[in-house]
PDB file of C-alpha atoms in Angstrom:
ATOM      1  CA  UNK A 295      10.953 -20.215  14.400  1.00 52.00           C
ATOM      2  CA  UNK A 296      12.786 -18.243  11.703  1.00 61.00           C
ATOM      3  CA  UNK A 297      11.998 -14.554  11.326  1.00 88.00           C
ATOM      4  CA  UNK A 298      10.299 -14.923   7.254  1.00 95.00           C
ATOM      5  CA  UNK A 299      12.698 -12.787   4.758  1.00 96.00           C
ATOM      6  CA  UNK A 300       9.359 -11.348   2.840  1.00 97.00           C
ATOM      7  CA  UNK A 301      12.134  -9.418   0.197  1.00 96.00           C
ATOM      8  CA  UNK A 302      13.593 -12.128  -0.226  1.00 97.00           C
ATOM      9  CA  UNK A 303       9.818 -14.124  -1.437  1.00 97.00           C
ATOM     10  CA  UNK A 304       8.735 -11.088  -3.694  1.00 98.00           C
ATOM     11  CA  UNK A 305      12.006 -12.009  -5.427  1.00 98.00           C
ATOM     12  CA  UNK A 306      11.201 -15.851  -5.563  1.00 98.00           C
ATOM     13  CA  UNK A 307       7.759 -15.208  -7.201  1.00 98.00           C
ATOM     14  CA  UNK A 308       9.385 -12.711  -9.900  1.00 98.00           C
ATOM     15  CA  UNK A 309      12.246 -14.734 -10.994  1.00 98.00           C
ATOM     16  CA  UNK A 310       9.854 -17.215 -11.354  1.00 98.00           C
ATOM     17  CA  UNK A 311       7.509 -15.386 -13.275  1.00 98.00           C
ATOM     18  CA  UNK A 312      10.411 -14.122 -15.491  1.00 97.00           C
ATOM     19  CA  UNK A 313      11.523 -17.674 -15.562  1.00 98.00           C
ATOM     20  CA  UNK A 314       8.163 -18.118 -17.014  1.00 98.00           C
ATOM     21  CA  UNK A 315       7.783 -15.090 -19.636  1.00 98.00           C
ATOM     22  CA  UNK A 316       5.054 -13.707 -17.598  1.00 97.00           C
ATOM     23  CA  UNK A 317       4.116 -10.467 -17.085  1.00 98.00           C
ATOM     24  CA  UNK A 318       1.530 -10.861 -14.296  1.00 98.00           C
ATOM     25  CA  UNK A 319      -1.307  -8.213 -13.733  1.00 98.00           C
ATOM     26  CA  UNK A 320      -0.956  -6.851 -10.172  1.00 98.00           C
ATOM     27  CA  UNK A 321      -3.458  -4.733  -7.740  1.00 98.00           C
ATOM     28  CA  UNK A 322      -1.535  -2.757  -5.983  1.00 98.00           C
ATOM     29  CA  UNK A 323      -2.985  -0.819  -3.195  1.00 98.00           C
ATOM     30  CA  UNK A 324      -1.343   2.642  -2.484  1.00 98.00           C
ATOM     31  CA  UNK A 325      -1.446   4.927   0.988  1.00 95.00           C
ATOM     32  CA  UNK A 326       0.013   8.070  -1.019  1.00 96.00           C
ATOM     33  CA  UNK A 327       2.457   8.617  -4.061  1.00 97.00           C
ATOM     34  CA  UNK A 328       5.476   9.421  -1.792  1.00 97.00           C
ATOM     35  CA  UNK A 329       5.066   5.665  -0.396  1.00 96.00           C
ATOM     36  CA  UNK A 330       4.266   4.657  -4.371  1.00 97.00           C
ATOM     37  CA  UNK A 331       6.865   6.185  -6.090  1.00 98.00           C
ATOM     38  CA  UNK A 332       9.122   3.200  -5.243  1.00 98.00           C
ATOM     39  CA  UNK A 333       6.955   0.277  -5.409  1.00 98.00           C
ATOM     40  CA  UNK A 334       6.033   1.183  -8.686  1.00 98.00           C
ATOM     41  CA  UNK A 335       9.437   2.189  -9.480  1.00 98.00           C
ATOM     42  CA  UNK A 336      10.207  -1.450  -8.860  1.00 98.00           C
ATOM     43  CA  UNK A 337       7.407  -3.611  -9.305  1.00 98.00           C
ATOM     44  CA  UNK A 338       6.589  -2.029 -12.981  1.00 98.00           C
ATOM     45  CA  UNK A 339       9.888  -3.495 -14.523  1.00 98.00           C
ATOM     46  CA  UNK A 340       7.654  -7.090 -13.528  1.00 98.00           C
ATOM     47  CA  UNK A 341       4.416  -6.866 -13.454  1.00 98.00           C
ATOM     48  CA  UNK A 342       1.083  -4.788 -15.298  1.00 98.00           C
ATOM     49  CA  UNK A 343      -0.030  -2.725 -12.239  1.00 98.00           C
ATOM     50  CA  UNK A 344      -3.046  -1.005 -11.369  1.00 98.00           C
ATOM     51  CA  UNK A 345      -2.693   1.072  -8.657  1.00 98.00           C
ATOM     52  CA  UNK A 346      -5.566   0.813  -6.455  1.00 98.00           C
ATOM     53  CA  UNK A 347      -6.220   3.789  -3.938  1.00 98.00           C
ATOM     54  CA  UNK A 348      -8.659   3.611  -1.183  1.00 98.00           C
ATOM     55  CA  UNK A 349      -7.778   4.931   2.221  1.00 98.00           C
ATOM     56  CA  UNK A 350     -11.387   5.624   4.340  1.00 98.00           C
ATOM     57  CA  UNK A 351      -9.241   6.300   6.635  1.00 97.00           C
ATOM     58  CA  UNK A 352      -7.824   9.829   5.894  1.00 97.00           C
ATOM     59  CA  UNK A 353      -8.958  12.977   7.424  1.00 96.00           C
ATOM     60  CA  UNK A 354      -9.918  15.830   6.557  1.00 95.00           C
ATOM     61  CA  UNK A 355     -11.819  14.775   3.374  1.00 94.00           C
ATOM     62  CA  UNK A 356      -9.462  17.656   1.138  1.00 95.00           C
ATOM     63  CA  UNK A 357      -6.654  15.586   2.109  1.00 95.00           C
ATOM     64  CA  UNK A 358      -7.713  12.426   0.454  1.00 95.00           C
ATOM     65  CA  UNK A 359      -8.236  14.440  -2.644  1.00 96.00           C
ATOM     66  CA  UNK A 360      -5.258  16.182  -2.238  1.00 96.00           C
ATOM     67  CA  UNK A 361      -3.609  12.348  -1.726  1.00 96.00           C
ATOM     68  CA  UNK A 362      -4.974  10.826  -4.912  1.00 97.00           C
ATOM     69  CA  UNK A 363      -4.118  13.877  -7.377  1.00 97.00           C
ATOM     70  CA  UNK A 364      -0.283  13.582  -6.250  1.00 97.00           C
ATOM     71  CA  UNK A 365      -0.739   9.799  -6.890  1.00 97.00           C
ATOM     72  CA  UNK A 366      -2.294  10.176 -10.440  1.00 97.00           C
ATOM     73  CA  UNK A 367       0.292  13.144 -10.911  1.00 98.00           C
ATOM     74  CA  UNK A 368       3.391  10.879  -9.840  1.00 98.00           C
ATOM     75  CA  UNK A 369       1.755   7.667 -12.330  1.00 98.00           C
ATOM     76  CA  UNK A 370       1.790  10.168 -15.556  1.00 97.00           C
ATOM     77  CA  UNK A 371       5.141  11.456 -14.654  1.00 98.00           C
ATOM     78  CA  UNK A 372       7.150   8.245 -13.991  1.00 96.00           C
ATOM     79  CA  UNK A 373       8.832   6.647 -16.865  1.00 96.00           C
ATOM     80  CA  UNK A 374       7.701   2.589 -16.674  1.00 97.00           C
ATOM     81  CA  UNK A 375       8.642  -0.545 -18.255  1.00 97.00           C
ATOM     82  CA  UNK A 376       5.405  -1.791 -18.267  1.00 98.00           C
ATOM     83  CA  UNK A 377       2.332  -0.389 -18.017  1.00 97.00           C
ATOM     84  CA  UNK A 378       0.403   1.614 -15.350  1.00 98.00           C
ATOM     85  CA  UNK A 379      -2.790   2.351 -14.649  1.00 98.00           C
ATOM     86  CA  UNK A 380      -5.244   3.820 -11.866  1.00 98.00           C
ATOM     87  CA  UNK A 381      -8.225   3.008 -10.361  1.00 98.00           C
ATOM     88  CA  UNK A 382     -10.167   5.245  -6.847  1.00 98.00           C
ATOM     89  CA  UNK A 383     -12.090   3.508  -4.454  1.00 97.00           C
ATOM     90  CA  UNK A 384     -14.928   5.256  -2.440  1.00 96.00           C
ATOM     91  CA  UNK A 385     -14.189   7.590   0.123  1.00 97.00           C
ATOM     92  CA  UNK A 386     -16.146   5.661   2.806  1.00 97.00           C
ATOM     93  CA  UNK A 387     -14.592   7.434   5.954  1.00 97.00           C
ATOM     94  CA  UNK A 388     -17.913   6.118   8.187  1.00 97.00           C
ATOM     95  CA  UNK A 389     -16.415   2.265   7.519  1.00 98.00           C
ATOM     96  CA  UNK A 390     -12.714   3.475   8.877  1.00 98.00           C
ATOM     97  CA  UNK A 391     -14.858   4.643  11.859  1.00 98.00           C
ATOM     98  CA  UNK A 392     -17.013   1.588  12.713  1.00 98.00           C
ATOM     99  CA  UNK A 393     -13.799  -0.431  12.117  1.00 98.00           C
ATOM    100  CA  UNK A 394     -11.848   0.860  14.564  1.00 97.00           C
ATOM    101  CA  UNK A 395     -14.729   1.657  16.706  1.00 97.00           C
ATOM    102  CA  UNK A 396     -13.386   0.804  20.531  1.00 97.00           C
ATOM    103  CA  UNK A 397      -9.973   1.096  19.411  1.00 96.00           C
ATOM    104  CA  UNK A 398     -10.135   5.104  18.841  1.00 94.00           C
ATOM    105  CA  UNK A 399      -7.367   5.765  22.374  1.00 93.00           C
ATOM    106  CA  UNK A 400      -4.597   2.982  20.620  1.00 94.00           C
ATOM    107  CA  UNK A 401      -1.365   3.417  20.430  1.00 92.00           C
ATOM    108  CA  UNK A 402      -0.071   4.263  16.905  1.00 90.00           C
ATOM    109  CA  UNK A 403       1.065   1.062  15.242  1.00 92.00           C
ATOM    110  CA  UNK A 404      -1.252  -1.113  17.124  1.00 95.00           C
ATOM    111  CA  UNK A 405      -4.318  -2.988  17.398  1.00 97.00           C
ATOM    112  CA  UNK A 406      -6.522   0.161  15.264  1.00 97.00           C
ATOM    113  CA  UNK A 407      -3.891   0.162  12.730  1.00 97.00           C
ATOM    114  CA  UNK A 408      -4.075  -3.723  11.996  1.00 98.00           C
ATOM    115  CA  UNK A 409      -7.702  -3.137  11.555  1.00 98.00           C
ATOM    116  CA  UNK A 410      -7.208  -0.120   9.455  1.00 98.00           C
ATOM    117  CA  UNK A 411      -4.504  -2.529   7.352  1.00 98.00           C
ATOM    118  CA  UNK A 412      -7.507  -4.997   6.785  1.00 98.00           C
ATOM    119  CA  UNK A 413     -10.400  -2.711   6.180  1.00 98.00           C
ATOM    120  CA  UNK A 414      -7.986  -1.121   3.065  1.00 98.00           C
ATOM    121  CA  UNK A 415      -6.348  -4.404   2.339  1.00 98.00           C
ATOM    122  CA  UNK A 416      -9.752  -6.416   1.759  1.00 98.00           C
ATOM    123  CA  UNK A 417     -11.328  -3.869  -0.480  1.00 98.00           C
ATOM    124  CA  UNK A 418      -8.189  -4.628  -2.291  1.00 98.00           C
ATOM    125  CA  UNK A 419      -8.428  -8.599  -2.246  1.00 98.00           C
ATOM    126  CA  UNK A 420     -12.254  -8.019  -3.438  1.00 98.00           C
ATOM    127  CA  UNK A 421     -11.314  -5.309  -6.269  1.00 98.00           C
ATOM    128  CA  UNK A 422      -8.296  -7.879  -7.285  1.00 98.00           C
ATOM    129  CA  UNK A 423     -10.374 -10.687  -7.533  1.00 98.00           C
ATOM    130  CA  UNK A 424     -13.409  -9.112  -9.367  1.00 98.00           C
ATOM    131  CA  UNK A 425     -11.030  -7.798 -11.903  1.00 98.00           C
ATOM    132  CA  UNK A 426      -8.946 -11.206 -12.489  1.00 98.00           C
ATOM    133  CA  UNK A 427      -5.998 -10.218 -11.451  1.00 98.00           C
ATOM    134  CA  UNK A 428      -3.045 -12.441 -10.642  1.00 98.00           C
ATOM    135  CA  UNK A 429      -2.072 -10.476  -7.656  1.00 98.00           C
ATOM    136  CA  UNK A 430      -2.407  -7.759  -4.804  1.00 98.00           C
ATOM    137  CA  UNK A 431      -0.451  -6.050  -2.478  1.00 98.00           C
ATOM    138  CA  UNK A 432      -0.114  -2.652  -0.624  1.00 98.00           C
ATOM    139  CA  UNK A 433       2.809  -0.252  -0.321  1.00 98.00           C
ATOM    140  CA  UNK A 434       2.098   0.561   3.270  1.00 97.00           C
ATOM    141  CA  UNK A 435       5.369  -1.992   3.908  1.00 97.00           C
ATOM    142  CA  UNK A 436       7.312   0.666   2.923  1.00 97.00           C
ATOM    143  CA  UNK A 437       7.193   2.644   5.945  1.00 94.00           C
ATOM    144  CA  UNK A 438       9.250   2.071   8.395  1.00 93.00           C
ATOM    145  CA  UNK A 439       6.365   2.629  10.832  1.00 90.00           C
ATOM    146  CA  UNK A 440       4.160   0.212   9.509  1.00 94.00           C
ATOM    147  CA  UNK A 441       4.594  -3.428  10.488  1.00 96.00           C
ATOM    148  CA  UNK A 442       5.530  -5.844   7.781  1.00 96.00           C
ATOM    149  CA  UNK A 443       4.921  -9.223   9.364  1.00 96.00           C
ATOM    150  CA  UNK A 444       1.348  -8.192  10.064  1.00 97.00           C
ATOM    151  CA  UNK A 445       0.706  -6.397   6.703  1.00 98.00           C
ATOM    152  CA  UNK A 446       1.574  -9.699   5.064  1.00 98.00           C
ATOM    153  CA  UNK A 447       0.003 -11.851   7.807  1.00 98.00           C
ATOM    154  CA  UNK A 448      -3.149 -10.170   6.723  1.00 98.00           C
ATOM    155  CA  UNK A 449      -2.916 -10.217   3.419  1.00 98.00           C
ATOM    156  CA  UNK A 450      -2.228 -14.385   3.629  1.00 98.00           C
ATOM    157  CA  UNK A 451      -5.070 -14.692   5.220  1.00 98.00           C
ATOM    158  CA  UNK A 452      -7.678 -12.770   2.734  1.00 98.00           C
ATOM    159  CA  UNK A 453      -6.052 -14.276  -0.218  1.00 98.00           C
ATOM    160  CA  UNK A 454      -7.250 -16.937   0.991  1.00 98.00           C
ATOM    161  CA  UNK A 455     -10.419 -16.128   1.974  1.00 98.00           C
ATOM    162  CA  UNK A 456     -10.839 -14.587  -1.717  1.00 98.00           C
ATOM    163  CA  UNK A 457      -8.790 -17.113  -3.624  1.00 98.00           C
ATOM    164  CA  UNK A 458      -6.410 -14.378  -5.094  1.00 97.00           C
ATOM    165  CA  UNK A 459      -2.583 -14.839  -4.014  1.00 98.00           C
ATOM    166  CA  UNK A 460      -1.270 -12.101  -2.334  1.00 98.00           C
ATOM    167  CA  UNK A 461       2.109 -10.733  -2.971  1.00 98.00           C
ATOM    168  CA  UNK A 462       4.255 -10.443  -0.008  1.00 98.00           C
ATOM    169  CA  UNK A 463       6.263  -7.649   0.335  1.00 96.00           C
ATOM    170  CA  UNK A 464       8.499  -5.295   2.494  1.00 97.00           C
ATOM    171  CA  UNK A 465       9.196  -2.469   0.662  1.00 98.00           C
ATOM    172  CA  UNK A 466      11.480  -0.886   3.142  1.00 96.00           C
ATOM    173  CA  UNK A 467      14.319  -3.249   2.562  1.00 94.00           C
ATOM    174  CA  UNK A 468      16.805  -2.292  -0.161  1.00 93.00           C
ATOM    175  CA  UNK A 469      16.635   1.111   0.751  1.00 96.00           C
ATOM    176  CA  UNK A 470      13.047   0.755  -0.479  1.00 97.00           C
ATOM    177  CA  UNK A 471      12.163   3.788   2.168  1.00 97.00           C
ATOM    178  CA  UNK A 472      15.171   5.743   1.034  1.00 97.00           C
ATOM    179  CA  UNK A 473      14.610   5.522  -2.277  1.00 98.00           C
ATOM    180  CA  UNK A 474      11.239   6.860  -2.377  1.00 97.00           C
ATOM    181  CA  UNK A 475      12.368   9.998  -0.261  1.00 97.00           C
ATOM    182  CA  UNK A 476      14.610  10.664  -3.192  1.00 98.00           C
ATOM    183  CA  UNK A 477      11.795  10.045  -5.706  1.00 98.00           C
ATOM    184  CA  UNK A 478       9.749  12.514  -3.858  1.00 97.00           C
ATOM    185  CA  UNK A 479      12.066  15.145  -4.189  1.00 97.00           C
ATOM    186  CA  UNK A 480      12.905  14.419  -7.451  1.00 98.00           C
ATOM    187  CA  UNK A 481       9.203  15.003  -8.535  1.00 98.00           C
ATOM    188  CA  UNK A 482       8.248  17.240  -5.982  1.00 97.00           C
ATOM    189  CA  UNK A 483       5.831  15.231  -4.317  1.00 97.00           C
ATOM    190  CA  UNK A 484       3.480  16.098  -1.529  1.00 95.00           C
ATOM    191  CA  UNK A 485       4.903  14.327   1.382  1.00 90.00           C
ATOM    192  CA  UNK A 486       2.186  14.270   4.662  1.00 88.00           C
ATOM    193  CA  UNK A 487       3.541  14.478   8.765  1.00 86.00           C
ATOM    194  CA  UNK A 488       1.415  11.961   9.688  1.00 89.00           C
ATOM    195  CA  UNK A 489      -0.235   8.539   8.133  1.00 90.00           C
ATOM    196  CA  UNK A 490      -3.569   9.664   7.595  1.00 93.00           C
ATOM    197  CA  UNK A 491      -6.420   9.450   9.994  1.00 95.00           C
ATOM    198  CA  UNK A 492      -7.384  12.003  12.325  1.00 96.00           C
ATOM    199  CA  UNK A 493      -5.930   9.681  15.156  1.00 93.00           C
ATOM    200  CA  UNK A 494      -2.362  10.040  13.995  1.00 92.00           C
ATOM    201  CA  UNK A 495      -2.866  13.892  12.924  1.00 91.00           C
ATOM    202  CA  UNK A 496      -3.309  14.030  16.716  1.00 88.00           C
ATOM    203  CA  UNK A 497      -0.609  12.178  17.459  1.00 83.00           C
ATOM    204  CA  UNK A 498       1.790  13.898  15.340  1.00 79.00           C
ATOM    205  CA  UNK A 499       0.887  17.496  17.213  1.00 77.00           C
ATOM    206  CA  UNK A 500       1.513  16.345  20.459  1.00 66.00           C
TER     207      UNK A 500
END
C-alpha cells in the first residue's frame, strides 16, 4: 500500500479551489502560536481562517492562558492575505483527564496522545460544522513529534461522522517545522519544552 503524500492533497484541494475562485472558510485548530505561525502563514494566502484554540489538555491552567495570549498576539501581528480571526474554546481540563483515563503511564506519542488528538480535534469538527464552515484542520502536524498519518486518520473519520470535510495536512513538510522556528524568533514568540499536558511536562524533566 502506498505511504499517502498528505502535502501533496492540501495542494490538490487549493489549486482546486483557486481553480474555482474560492476562498473557502477554514477552522483551524491551533496547539500554540509557535506551531501557528506557519500554518497561518500559509494557509491565509487560500483560505478565510478562524483559528480555533482549545487544548483541555494543558497544565498548569496559567499556561493555557499564557498559550492563547501569544496566539492572539502572533494573529494581530502577522501581515495576511486574507483574513484572520479567533475564536477560545473552554478550558475543560477534567475531559483531557477522563479521556485519557487508563492511559495516564503511555509512552509519549502513543495511544493517550491519539486520544488527546481526538478529544481537541472533535470539538473542532463540532465548532466547524455549527459555524458552516467549509473546512477544519489542526496544526499539531507540524511537529515533528506528532504523527501525521494518525492526525489525519482521525480527522477522516469525524468529518465524516459530522459531515464537514476535513483538510488533510502535514505541516512539517516544506520546511513547514523550520519555518515556524524562524517565525518565532522573528516575533518573539513564547516557545514551550514540552507539548502541553502535565504527562509530557514530566517527561520532558526526566
Amino acid at each position: 500500500m502506498n505511504k499517502r503524500n498528505y502535502q501533496k492533497e492540501l495542494e490538490q484541494v487549493i489549486a482546486s479551489c483557486q481553480k474555482e475562485g474560492r476562498v473557502p472558510r477554514l477552522l483551524l485548530h491551533s496547539c500554540c502560536a509557535p506551531c501557528g505561525s506557519y500554518v497561518l502563514e500559509y494557509l491565509s494566502q487560500y483560505f478565510f481562517i478562524t483559528v480555533f484554540y482549545y487544548n483541555p489538555n494543558i497544565y498548569p491552567p496559567e499556561e493555557i492562558r499564557k498559550r492563547a495570549d501569544e496566539q492572539e498576539r502572533f494573529i494581530a501581528a502577522m501581515p495576511s492575505k486574507h483574513t484572520i480571526t479567533y475564536l477560545e474554546g473552554s478550558y475543560e481540563p477534567e475531559r483531557f483527564y477522563q479521556t485519557v483515563k487508563g492511559h495516564e503511564s503511555d509512552r509519549e506519542g502513543g495511544e493517550r496522545c491519539f486520544l488527546c488528538y481526538r478529544l481537541r480535534l472533535e470539538e473542532a469538527a463540532k465548532e466547524a460544522k455549527a459555524g458552516g464552515y467549509d473546512y477544519f484542520t489542526t496544526t499539531l502536524s507540524l511537529s515533528p513529534l506528532k504523527n501525521a498519518a494518525k492526525l489525519n486518520e482521525i480527522g477522516e473519520e469525524l468529518a465524516a461522522c459530522y459531515g464537514i470535510s476535513y483538510l488533510n495536512s502535514d505541516f512539517k513538510k516544506k520546511n513547514g517545522y523550520h519555518r515556524s522556528v524562524e517565525l518565532s524568533k522573528e516575533y518573539g514568540l513564547y516557545r514551550q519544552n514540552y507539548c502541553g499536558c502535565v504527562f509530557s511536562m514530566e517527561a520532558s524533566i526526566k
